[in-house]
Each structure stands twice: as structure tokens, then as C-alpha cells.
PDB file of C-alpha atoms and ligand atoms in Angstrom:
ATOM      1  CA  MET A  18     -13.499  -9.893   1.104  1.00 89.00           C
ATOM      2  CA  LYS A  19     -10.293 -10.215   4.016  1.00 94.00           C
ATOM      3  CA  LEU A  20      -8.688  -6.849   4.665  1.00 97.00           C
ATOM      4  CA  GLY A  21      -6.026  -8.895   4.299  1.00 97.00           C
ATOM      5  CA  VAL A  22      -6.363 -10.831   1.138  1.00 97.00           C
ATOM      6  CA  LEU A  23      -7.501  -7.436  -0.502  1.00 98.00           C
ATOM      7  CA  PHE A  24      -4.541  -5.495   0.590  1.00 98.00           C
ATOM      8  CA  LEU A  25      -2.194  -7.430  -1.562  1.00 98.00           C
ATOM      9  CA  LYS A  26      -4.717  -7.567  -4.420  1.00 98.00           C
ATOM     10  CA  ILE A  27      -4.487  -3.684  -4.484  1.00 98.00           C
ATOM     11  CA  ALA A  28      -1.016  -4.088  -4.146  1.00 98.00           C
ATOM     12  CA  ALA A  29      -0.708  -6.098  -6.961  1.00 98.00           C
ATOM     13  CA  LEU A  30      -2.492  -3.603  -9.372  1.00 98.00           C
ATOM     14  CA  TYR A  31      -0.125  -1.003  -7.831  1.00 98.00           C
ATOM     15  CA  PHE A  32       2.979  -3.024  -9.182  1.00 98.00           C
ATOM     16  CA  LEU A  33       2.002  -3.431 -11.963  1.00 98.00           C
ATOM     17  CA  VAL A  34       1.021   1.069 -13.056  1.00 98.00           C
ATOM     18  CA  GLY A  35       4.730   1.953 -10.986  1.00 98.00           C
ATOM     19  CA  VAL A  36       7.290  -0.666 -13.680  1.00 98.00           C
ATOM     20  CA  GLY A  37       4.724   0.494 -16.628  1.00 98.00           C
ATOM     21  CA  MET A  38       5.103   4.559 -15.200  1.00 98.00           C
ATOM     22  CA  GLY A  39       9.256   3.012 -15.332  1.00 98.00           C
ATOM     23  CA  LEU A  40       8.431   1.757 -18.854  1.00 98.00           C
ATOM     24  CA  THR A  41       7.029   4.867 -20.089  1.00 98.00           C
ATOM     25  CA  MET A  42       9.000   6.662 -18.360  1.00 98.00           C
ATOM     26  CA  GLU A  43      12.336   5.158 -20.117  1.00 98.00           C
ATOM     27  CA  ILE A  44      10.652   4.524 -24.150  1.00 98.00           C
ATOM     28  CA  ILE A  45       9.357   8.118 -23.125  1.00 98.00           C
ATOM     29  CA  GLN A  46      12.661   9.346 -21.841  1.00 98.00           C
ATOM     30  CA  ASP A  47      11.386  11.929 -19.426  1.00 98.00           C
ATOM     31  CA  HIS A  48      12.243  11.318 -15.878  1.00 98.00           C
ATOM     32  CA  ARG A  49      10.750  13.622 -14.310  1.00 98.00           C
ATOM     33  CA  LEU A  50       7.858  11.026 -12.753  1.00 98.00           C
ATOM     34  CA  ALA A  51      10.632   9.299 -11.054  1.00 98.00           C
ATOM     35  CA  GLY A  52       9.907   9.997  -7.877  1.00 98.00           C
ATOM     36  CA  ALA A  53       5.518   9.669  -8.397  1.00 98.00           C
ATOM     37  CA  HIS A  54       6.886   6.783 -10.032  1.00 98.00           C
ATOM     38  CA  ALA A  55       9.432   5.392  -6.656  1.00 98.00           C
ATOM     39  CA  HIS A  56       6.872   5.696  -4.620  1.00 98.00           C
ATOM     40  CA  ILE A  57       4.037   4.043  -6.153  1.00 98.00           C
ATOM     41  CA  ASN A  58       6.137   0.862  -6.158  1.00 98.00           C
ATOM     42  CA  LEU A  59       6.957   1.348  -2.779  1.00 98.00           C
ATOM     43  CA  VAL A  60       3.757   2.819  -0.649  1.00 98.00           C
ATOM     44  CA  GLY A  61       1.902   1.127  -2.827  1.00 98.00           C
ATOM     45  CA  TRP A  62       2.782  -2.238  -3.600  1.00 98.00           C
ATOM     46  CA  ALA A  63       6.001  -3.022  -1.225  1.00 98.00           C
ATOM     47  CA  SER A  64       4.039  -1.576   1.258  1.00 98.00           C
ATOM     48  CA  MET A  65       0.999  -3.224   0.687  1.00 98.00           C
ATOM     49  CA  ALA A  66       1.805  -6.721  -0.037  1.00 98.00           C
ATOM     50  CA  LEU A  67       3.798  -6.093   3.844  1.00 98.00           C
ATOM     51  CA  PHE A  68       0.151  -5.412   5.105  1.00 98.00           C
ATOM     52  CA  GLY A  69      -1.486  -7.788   3.202  1.00 98.00           C
ATOM     53  CA  PHE A  70       1.169 -10.219   3.559  1.00 98.00           C
ATOM     54  CA  LEU A  71      -0.055  -9.001   8.173  1.00 98.00           C
ATOM     55  CA  TYR A  72      -2.464  -9.632   7.448  1.00 97.00           C
ATOM     56  CA  VAL A  73      -3.332 -12.699   6.286  1.00 96.00           C
ATOM     57  CA  LEU A  74      -0.542 -14.652   8.379  1.00 96.00           C
ATOM     58  CA  PHE A  75      -2.448 -12.591  12.084  1.00 97.00           C
ATOM     59  CA  PRO A  76      -6.075 -13.102  10.869  1.00 95.00           C
ATOM     60  CA  LYS A  77      -7.207 -10.899  14.486  1.00 96.00           C
ATOM     61  CA  ALA A  78      -4.788  -7.953  13.520  1.00 97.00           C
ATOM     62  CA  GLY A  79      -7.027  -8.327  10.187  1.00 97.00           C
ATOM     63  CA  GLU A  80     -10.359  -7.862  11.805  1.00 97.00           C
ATOM     64  CA  THR A  81      -9.109  -5.654  14.161  1.00 98.00           C
ATOM     65  CA  LEU A  82     -10.996  -1.877  13.641  1.00 98.00           C
ATOM     66  CA  LEU A  83      -7.685  -0.724  13.752  1.00 98.00           C
ATOM     67  CA  ALA A  84      -6.917  -2.540  11.219  1.00 98.00           C
ATOM     68  CA  LYS A  85     -10.598  -1.702   8.539  1.00 98.00           C
ATOM     69  CA  LEU A  86      -8.987   2.187   9.951  1.00 98.00           C
ATOM     70  CA  HIS A  87      -6.148   1.542   8.295  1.00 98.00           C
ATOM     71  CA  PHE A  88      -6.792  -0.006   5.287  1.00 98.00           C
ATOM     72  CA  TRP A  89      -9.052   2.416   4.214  1.00 98.00           C
ATOM     73  CA  LEU A  90      -7.858   6.154   4.297  1.00 98.00           C
ATOM     74  CA  TYR A  91      -4.917   4.452   3.115  1.00 98.00           C
ATOM     75  CA  ASN A  92      -6.159   3.792   0.224  1.00 98.00           C
ATOM     76  CA  ILE A  93      -8.551   6.527  -0.276  1.00 98.00           C
ATOM     77  CA  SER A  94      -5.469   9.166   0.836  1.00 98.00           C
ATOM     78  CA  PHE A  95      -2.770   7.667  -1.106  1.00 98.00           C
ATOM     79  CA  PRO A  96      -4.880   8.036  -4.703  1.00 98.00           C
ATOM     80  CA  PRO A  97      -5.304  11.557  -5.036  1.00 98.00           C
ATOM     81  CA  PHE A  98      -1.392  12.309  -2.618  1.00 98.00           C
ATOM     82  CA  MET A  99      -0.334  11.207  -5.913  1.00 98.00           C
ATOM     83  CA  LEU A 100      -1.785  12.339  -8.858  1.00 98.00           C
ATOM     84  CA  GLY A 101      -0.963  16.348  -6.373  1.00 98.00           C
ATOM     85  CA  LEU A 102       3.142  14.504  -6.527  1.00 98.00           C
ATOM     86  CA  SER A 103       2.101  13.955  -9.712  1.00 98.00           C
ATOM     87  CA  PHE A 104       1.853  17.415 -10.465  1.00 98.00           C
ATOM     88  CA  MET A 105       4.043  18.917  -8.907  1.00 98.00           C
ATOM     89  CA  LEU A 106       6.636  17.280 -10.237  1.00 98.00           C
ATOM     90  CA  VAL A 107       5.838  18.348 -13.915  1.00 98.00           C
ATOM     91  CA  GLY A 108       6.512  21.863 -12.323  1.00 98.00           C
ATOM     92  CA  ASN A 109       2.250  22.625 -12.547  1.00 98.00           C
ATOM     93  CA  ASP A 110       1.454  23.760  -9.081  1.00 97.00           C
ATOM     94  CA  SER A 111      -2.825  23.467  -9.469  1.00 98.00           C
ATOM     95  CA  LEU A 112      -2.713  20.238  -7.554  1.00 98.00           C
ATOM     96  CA  MET A 113      -1.097  21.444  -4.806  1.00 98.00           C
ATOM     97  CA  PHE A 114      -4.200  21.343  -2.558  1.00 98.00           C
ATOM     98  CA  LEU A 115      -3.997  17.669  -2.863  1.00 98.00           C
ATOM     99  CA  LEU A 116      -0.974  17.661  -1.063  1.00 98.00           C
ATOM    100  CA  MET A 117      -1.179  19.709   1.748  1.00 98.00           C
ATOM    101  CA  VAL A 118      -3.762  17.130   2.780  1.00 98.00           C
ATOM    102  CA  PHE A 119      -3.666  13.370   1.420  1.00 98.00           C
ATOM    103  CA  PRO A 120       0.150  12.928   2.578  1.00 98.00           C
ATOM    104  CA  ASN A 121      -0.882  13.717   6.692  1.00 98.00           C
ATOM    105  CA  ILE A 122      -3.946  10.567   5.392  1.00 98.00           C
ATOM    106  CA  LEU A 123      -1.448   8.272   4.795  1.00 98.00           C
ATOM    107  CA  VAL A 124       0.716   9.192   8.040  1.00 98.00           C
ATOM    108  CA  LEU A 125      -2.521   9.140  10.203  1.00 98.00           C
ATOM    109  CA  SER A 126      -3.655   5.400   8.636  1.00 98.00           C
ATOM    110  CA  VAL A 127       0.834   4.515   8.927  1.00 98.00           C
ATOM    111  CA  LEU A 128      -0.591   5.014  12.801  1.00 98.00           C
ATOM    112  CA  PHE A 129      -2.607   2.815  13.456  1.00 98.00           C
ATOM    113  CA  PHE A 130      -1.458   0.298  11.594  1.00 98.00           C
ATOM    114  CA  VAL A 131       2.004   0.804  14.115  1.00 98.00           C
ATOM    115  CA  ILE A 132      -0.949   0.816  17.155  1.00 98.00           C
ATOM    116  CA  ASN A 133      -2.833  -2.517  15.773  1.00 98.00           C
ATOM    117  CA  VAL A 134       0.376  -4.392  14.760  1.00 98.00           C
ATOM    118  CA  PHE A 135       1.851  -3.253  19.185  1.00 98.00           C
ATOM    119  CA  MET A 136      -1.533  -4.182  19.977  1.00 98.00           C
ATOM    120  CA  ASN A 137      -2.338  -7.485  18.079  1.00 97.00           C
ATOM    121  CA  VAL A 138      -0.166  -9.091  16.532  1.00 97.00           C
ATOM    122  CA  LYS A 139       0.845 -11.584  18.244  1.00 95.00           C
ATOM    123  CA  ALA A 140       3.214 -14.753  18.256  1.00 92.00           C
ATOM    124  CA  LYS A 141       0.369 -17.138  19.171  1.00 92.00           C
ATOM    125  CA  ASP A 142      -1.679 -16.378  16.995  1.00 92.00           C
ATOM    126  CA  PHE A 143      -0.188 -16.563  14.086  1.00 93.00           C
ATOM    127  CA  THR A 144      -1.896 -19.033  11.055  1.00 87.00           C
ATOM    128  CA  LEU A 145      -1.206 -20.514   8.572  1.00 87.00           C
ATOM    129  CA  SER A 146      -3.764 -22.037   6.651  1.00 74.00           C
ATOM    130  CA  PHE A 147      -4.350 -25.105   4.004  1.00 65.00           C
ATOM    131  CA  ASN A 148      -7.433 -25.403   2.487  1.00 62.00           C
ATOM    132  CA  LYS A 149      -9.051 -28.961   3.490  1.00 60.00           C
ATOM    133  CA  ASP A 150      -8.149 -31.389   0.721  1.00 60.00           C
ATOM    134  CA  GLN A 151      -4.592 -30.070   1.328  1.00 57.00           C
ATOM    135  CA  ASN A 152      -2.296 -32.643   3.405  1.00 55.00           C
ATOM    136  CA  ILE A 153       0.067 -30.407   5.486  1.00 51.00           C
ATOM    137  CA  SER A 154       3.307 -33.018   5.069  1.00 54.00           C
ATOM    138  CA  SER A 155       3.270 -32.910   1.176  1.00 47.00           C
TER     139      SER A 155
HETATM  140  C1  HEM B 215       9.829  -2.628 -15.390  1.00 57.65           C
HETATM  141  C2  HEM B 215      10.432  -2.136 -14.218  1.00 57.65           C
HETATM  142  C3  HEM B 215      11.059  -0.549 -13.649  1.00 57.65           C
HETATM  143  C4  HEM B 215      11.722   0.248 -14.781  1.00 57.65           C
HETATM  144  C5  HEM B 215      11.927   0.318 -15.723  1.00 57.65           C
HETATM  145  C6  HEM B 215      11.715   1.713 -13.910  1.00 57.65           C
HETATM  146  C7  HEM B 215      12.359   2.428 -14.251  1.00 57.65           C
HETATM  147  C8  HEM B 215      13.130   4.150 -13.377  1.00 57.65           C
HETATM  148  C9  HEM B 215      12.852   4.677 -13.868  1.00 57.65           C
HETATM  149  C10 HEM B 215      13.069   5.723 -15.492  1.00 57.65           C
HETATM  150  C11 HEM B 215      13.990   5.957 -12.766  1.00 57.65           C
HETATM  151  C12 HEM B 215      14.210   7.402 -13.035  1.00 57.65           C
HETATM  152  C13 HEM B 215      15.648   8.010 -12.813  1.00 57.65           C
HETATM  153  C14 HEM B 215      16.185   8.577 -13.188  1.00 57.65           C
HETATM  154  O1  HEM B 215      16.198   9.103 -13.471  1.00 57.65           O
HETATM  155  O2  HEM B 215      16.879   8.573 -12.033  1.00 57.65           O
HETATM  156  C15 HEM B 215      13.274   5.208 -11.351  1.00 57.65           C
HETATM  157  C16 HEM B 215      13.429   5.749 -10.462  1.00 57.65           C
HETATM  158  C17 HEM B 215      13.002   4.768  -9.498  1.00 57.65           C
HETATM  159  N1  HEM B 215      12.698   3.817  -9.179  1.00 57.65           N
HETATM  160 FE1  HEM B 215      12.580   2.267 -11.304  1.00 57.65          FE
HETATM  161  N2  HEM B 215      11.446   1.294 -12.054  1.00 57.65           N
HETATM  162  C18 HEM B 215      11.290   0.072 -12.656  1.00 57.65           C
HETATM  163  C19 HEM B 215      10.693  -1.213 -11.274  1.00 57.65           C
HETATM  164  C20 HEM B 215      11.355  -0.327 -10.359  1.00 57.65           C
HETATM  165  C21 HEM B 215      10.366  -1.128  -8.453  1.00 57.65           C
HETATM  166  C22 HEM B 215      10.427  -2.431  -8.548  1.00 57.65           C
HETATM  167  C23 HEM B 215      10.945  -0.195  -7.799  1.00 57.65           C
HETATM  168  C24 HEM B 215      10.300  -0.803  -6.110  1.00 57.65           C
HETATM  169  C25 HEM B 215       9.388  -0.575  -5.476  1.00 57.65           C
HETATM  170  C26 HEM B 215      11.843   0.852  -7.841  1.00 57.65           C
HETATM  171  C27 HEM B 215      11.558   2.267  -7.493  1.00 57.65           C
HETATM  172  C28 HEM B 215      12.396   3.256  -8.121  1.00 57.65           C
HETATM  173  C29 HEM B 215      13.271   4.186  -6.876  1.00 57.65           C
HETATM  174  C30 HEM B 215      13.152   3.710  -6.005  1.00 57.65           C
HETATM  175  C31 HEM B 215      13.697   5.578  -8.448  1.00 57.65           C
HETATM  176  C32 HEM B 215      14.406   7.030  -7.702  1.00 57.65           C
HETATM  177  C33 HEM B 215      13.690   7.029  -7.950  1.00 57.65           C
HETATM  178  C34 HEM B 215      13.814   9.074  -7.712  1.00 57.65           C
HETATM  179  O3  HEM B 215      14.903   9.023  -8.010  1.00 57.65           O
HETATM  180  O4  HEM B 215      12.926  10.339  -7.023  1.00 57.65           O
HETATM  181  N3  HEM B 215      11.530   1.259  -9.193  1.00 57.65           N
HETATM  182  N4  HEM B 215      12.501   3.654 -11.915  1.00 57.65           N
END
């Protein structure tokens, strides 16, 4: 599966987790995880959906080594980052080491993304693909 499509599917899952957390916080009237909820919605859903659309619309940029590094480092670092953040927000410092390591890896992956965008996103490579049996004019 192409990285762009994978990013979109993972983003949709994070959206479900993010809004589920928001709803749960409301129901149990405990907003301590608001920071984790906001990160899951914005770093998980919104940012990953944007990465997905970008790599789908600029397929060449989605096939580079930089895109692969971006995808894997981002997705490996984000869950332990959120786990560490959630523990910290409820006042438990036992997983602080996660916050010392994984946010740095996530930022590194964003650096690879930005370099990839500057090097490999070109207007001439913009691609809208249609199914072979779909009429473009319809
Ligand atoms: C059903 C959907 C959602 C529910 C029920 C929900 C619920 C909540 C709740 C209860 C809070 C805590 C408010 C507080 O304690 O002051 C919150 C904060 C927040 N939410 Fe949501 N939310 C939803 C969707 C979203 C989405 C889609 C986004 C972003 C894309 C988002 C971004 C944020 C942000 C940035 C905060 C502030 C966090 C902070 O102050 O640390 N939420 N939300």
C-alpha cells in the first residue's frame, strides 16, 4: 500500500481515538487528558491526513527514502510519546523517559518531511488519478 494511503487510514484511526477521548472526558467529567486528546487530534488525525493527501497528490514525493523515514519514525514515535504525555498529565512521572526520547524522534521525522517537501514536491508532478472506467468529465 502507498504511504499516502497508509497515512490517511492511520489518520482516520487516530481521529476515532481522539474524538473518543474527548467524549469520554466529557462523560466522566475529568479533563486531565485534554493535552493528549488535542495532540492525538492534531498530530495524529489532522497532520497525518495532510501528509496522506500530500503524498497521494504528489506520488513522487511519497516514494522517496525521506518519505519512508518520515512515515516510520513518525508512526513509531507518536504512540509512546502520547503514552508518556498521558501519564504525565495524570500526575504519574514513571514514564517520563518516554517524553525525553520519542518527541525528539517525531521532530526528526518532521524535519525529513520538510526536506522531502522542499526537494520533491513539484507542481509538474501533481497527480489526480481516476479509475480507468471513470469519465473525467462526469
Ligand atoms: C467529539 C469530538 C470532541 C470532543 C467531545 C472533545 C472534547 C474536548 C474536551 C472535553 C476538552 C477539554 C477542555 C478543557 O478541559 O478545557 C477538549 C480540549 C481540546 N480539544 Fe477537543 N474534543 C473533540 C474534538 C476535537 C478535535 C477534532 C480537535 C482538533 C482537531 C480537538 C482539539 C482540542 C484542543 C486543541 C483542546 C485544548 C487542549 C488543552 O487545552 O490542553 N478536539 N476537547
